[in-house]
Short mmCIF file of C-alpha atoms in Angstrom, two decimals:
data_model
loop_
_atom_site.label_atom_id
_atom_site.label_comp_id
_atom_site.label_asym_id
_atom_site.label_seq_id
_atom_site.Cartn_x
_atom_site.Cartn_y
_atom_site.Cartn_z
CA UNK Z 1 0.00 0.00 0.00
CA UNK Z 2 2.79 2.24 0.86
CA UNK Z 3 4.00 2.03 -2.26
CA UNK Z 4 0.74 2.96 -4.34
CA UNK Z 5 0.34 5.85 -1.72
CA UNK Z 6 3.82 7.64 -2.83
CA UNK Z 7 2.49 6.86 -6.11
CA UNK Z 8 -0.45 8.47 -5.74
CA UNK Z 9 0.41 11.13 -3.59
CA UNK Z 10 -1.99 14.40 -4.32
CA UNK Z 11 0.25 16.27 -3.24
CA UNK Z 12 3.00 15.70 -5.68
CA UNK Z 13 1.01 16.03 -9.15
CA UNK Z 14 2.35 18.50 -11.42
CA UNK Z 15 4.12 19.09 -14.46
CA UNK Z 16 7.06 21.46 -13.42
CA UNK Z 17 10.63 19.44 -14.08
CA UNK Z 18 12.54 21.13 -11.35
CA UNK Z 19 10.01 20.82 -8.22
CA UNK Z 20 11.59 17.89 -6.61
CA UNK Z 21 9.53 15.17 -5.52
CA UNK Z 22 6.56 16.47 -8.59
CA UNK Z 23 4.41 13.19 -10.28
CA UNK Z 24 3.01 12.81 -13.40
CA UNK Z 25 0.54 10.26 -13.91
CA UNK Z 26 -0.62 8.45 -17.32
CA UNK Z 27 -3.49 5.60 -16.98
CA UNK Z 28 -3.57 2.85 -19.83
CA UNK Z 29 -6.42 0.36 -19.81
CA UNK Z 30 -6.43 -2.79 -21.74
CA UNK Z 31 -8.61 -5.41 -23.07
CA UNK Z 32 -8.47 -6.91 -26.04
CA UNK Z 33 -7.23 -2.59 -27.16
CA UNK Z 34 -5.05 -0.57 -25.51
CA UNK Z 35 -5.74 3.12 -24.89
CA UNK Z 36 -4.28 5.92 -22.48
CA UNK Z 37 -7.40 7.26 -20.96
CA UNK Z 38 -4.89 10.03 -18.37
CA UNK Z 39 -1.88 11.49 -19.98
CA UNK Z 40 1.00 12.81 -18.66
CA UNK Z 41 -0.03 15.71 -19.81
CA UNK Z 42 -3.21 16.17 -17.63
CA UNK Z 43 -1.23 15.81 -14.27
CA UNK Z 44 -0.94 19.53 -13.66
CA UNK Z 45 -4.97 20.18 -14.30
CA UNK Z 46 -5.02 18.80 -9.84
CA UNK Z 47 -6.02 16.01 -7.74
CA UNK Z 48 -9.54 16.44 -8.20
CA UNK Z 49 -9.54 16.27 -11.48
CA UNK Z 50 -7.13 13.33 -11.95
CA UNK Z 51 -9.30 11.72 -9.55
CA UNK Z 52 -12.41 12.34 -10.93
CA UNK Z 53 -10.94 11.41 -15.04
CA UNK Z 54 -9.63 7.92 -12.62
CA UNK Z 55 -13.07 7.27 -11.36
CA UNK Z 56 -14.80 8.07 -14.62
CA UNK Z 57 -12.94 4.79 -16.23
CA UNK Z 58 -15.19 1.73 -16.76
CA UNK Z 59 -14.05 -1.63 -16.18
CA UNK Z 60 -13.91 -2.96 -20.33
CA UNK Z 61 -14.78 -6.69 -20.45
CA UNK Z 62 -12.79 -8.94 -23.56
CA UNK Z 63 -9.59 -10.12 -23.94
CA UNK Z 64 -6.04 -9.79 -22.08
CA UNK Z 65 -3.71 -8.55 -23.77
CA UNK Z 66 -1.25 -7.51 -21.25
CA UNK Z 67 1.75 -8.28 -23.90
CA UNK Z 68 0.53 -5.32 -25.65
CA UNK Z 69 -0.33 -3.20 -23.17
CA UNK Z 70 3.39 -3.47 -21.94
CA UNK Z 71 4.18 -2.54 -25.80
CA UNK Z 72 1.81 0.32 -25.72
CA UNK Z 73 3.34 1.47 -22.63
CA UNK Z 74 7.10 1.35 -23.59
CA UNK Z 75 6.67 3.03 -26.95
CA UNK Z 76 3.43 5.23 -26.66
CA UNK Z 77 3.76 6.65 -23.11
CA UNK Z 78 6.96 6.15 -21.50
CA UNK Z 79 8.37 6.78 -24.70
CA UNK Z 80 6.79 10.10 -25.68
CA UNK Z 81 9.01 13.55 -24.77
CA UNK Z 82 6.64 14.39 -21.97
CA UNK Z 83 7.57 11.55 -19.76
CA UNK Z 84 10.30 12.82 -17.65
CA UNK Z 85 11.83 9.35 -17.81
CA UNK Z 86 15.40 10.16 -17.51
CA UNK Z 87 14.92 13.25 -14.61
CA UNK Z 88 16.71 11.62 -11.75
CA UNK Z 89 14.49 13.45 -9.44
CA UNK Z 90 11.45 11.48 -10.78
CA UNK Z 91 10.52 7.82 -10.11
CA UNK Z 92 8.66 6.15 -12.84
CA UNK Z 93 6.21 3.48 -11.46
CA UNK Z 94 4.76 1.64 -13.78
CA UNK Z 95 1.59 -0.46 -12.32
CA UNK Z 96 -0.23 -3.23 -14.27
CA UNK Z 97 -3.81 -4.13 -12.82
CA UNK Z 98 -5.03 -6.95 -14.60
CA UNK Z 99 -8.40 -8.89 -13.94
CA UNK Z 100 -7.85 -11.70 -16.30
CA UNK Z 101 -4.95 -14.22 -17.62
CA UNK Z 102 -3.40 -13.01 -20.63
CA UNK Z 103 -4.21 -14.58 -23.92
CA UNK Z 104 -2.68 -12.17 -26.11
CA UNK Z 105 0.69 -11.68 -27.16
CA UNK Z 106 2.09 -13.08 -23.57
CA UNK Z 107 5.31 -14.58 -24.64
CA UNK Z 108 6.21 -10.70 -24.40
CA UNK Z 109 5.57 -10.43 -20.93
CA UNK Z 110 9.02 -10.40 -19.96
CA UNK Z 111 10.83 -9.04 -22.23
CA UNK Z 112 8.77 -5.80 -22.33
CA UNK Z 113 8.35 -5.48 -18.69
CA UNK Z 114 12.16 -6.25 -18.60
CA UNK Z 115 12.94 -3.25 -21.61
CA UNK Z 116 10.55 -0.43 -19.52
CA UNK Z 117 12.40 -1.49 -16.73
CA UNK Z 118 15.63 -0.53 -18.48
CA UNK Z 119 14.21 2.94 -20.24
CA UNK Z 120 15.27 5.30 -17.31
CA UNK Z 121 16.70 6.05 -13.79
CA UNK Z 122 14.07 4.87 -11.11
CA UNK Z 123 11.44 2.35 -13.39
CA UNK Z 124 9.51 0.28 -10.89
CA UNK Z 125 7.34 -2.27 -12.51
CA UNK Z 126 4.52 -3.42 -10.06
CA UNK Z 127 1.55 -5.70 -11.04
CA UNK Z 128 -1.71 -6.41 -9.39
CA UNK Z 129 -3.83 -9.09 -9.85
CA UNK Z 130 -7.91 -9.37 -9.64
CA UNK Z 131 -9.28 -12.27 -9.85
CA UNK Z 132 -8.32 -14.43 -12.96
CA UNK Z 133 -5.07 -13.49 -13.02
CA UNK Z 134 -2.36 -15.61 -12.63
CA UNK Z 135 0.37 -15.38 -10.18
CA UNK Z 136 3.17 -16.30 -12.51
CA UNK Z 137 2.48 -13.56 -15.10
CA UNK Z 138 2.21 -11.09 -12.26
CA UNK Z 139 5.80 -12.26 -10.99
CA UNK Z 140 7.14 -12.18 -14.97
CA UNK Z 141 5.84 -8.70 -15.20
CA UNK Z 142 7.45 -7.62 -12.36
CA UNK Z 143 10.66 -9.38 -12.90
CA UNK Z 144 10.98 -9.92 -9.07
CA UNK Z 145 8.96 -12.10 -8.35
CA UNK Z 146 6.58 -12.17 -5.67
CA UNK Z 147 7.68 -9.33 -3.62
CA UNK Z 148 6.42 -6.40 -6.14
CA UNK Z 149 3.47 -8.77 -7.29
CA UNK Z 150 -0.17 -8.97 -5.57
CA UNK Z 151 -3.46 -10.91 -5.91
CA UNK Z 152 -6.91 -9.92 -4.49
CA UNK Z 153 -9.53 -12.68 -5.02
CA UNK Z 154 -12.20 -10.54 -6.40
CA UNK Z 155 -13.35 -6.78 -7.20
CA UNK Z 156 -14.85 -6.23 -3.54
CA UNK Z 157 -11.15 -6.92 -2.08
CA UNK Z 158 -9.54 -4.36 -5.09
CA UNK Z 159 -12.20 -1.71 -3.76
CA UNK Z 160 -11.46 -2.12 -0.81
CA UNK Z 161 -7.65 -1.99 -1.44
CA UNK Z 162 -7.91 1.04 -3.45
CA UNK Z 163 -10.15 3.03 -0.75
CA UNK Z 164 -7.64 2.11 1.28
CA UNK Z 165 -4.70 3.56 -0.48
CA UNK Z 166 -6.94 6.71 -0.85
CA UNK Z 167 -7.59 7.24 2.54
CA UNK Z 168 -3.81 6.86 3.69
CA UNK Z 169 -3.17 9.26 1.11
CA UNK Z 170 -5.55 11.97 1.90
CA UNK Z 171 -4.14 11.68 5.33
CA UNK Z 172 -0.62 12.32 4.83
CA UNK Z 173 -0.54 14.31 1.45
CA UNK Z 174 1.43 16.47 3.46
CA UNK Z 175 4.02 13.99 4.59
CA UNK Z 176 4.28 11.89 1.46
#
């Protein structure tokens, strides 16, 4: 949790490359496509906003194609100018939240979790699973293994998880 806290800390969104300590955040959702529904760009419009864009998403239903998603993420986010990627005063996390087993393009797993790992100073790849997923992709994603990978056994747990992280957050945004 601590970790998706600093992640997500509201007090740390914004887009100006010499505030130490500033995030950006991007969110990609996957099915069977790939799109970036937050870019990095949007980071500086606040944490209500960002919130309320994050909130707006809809759980898509299909395929899982975390193989490209990983692809998408390399070259179409972390790879755009915008990303601050190689600032060593920001830490890129990258966090994969999957609800099913991947049955697209999954021999890729590793290798492309394993090249955004290797784009830039400070790339954490996390990977949470809901469900479905399997524990073994989640550990190949993360290239770790099982310390940096987690399973909840159904939605109910992941919303309570992620009302969790939001509450620790909202209570230290100063300290985090």
């Amino acid at each position: 949790i601590n970790i998706l806290v600093e992640s997500f800390c509201p007090s740390k969104f914004g887009n100006e490359v010499t505030t130490e300590g500033k995030k950006q955040i991007s969110v990609v959702l996957f099915d069977s496509t790939v799109t970036t529904e937050v870019d990095f760009s949007e980071s500086s419009k606040g944490v209500g906003y960002l919130q309320d864009k994050i909130l707006s998403i809809r759980h898509r239903k299909g395929s899982t194609a975390t193989g490209d998603a990983l692809t998408y993420v390399k070259n179409k986010v972390l790879g755009k100018g915008s990303s601050r990627l190689n600032n060593p005063k920001v830490s890129t996390d990258v966090i994969v939240i999957t609800d099913g087993q991947c049955n697209r393009n999954c021999r890729i797993l590793g290798s492309e979790a394993e090249a955004i790992r290797k784009m830039g100073h400070g790339v954490n790849v996390f990977s949470m699973g809901v469900a479905n997923a399997r524990a073994c992709e989640l550990e190949i994603i993360t290239g770790k293994g099982s310390n940096m990978a987690y399973g909840l056994g159904d939605f109910r747990n992941f919303d309570r998880f992620a009302t969790a992280v939001k509450e620790i957050a909202q209570e230290s945004d100063k300290k985090c």
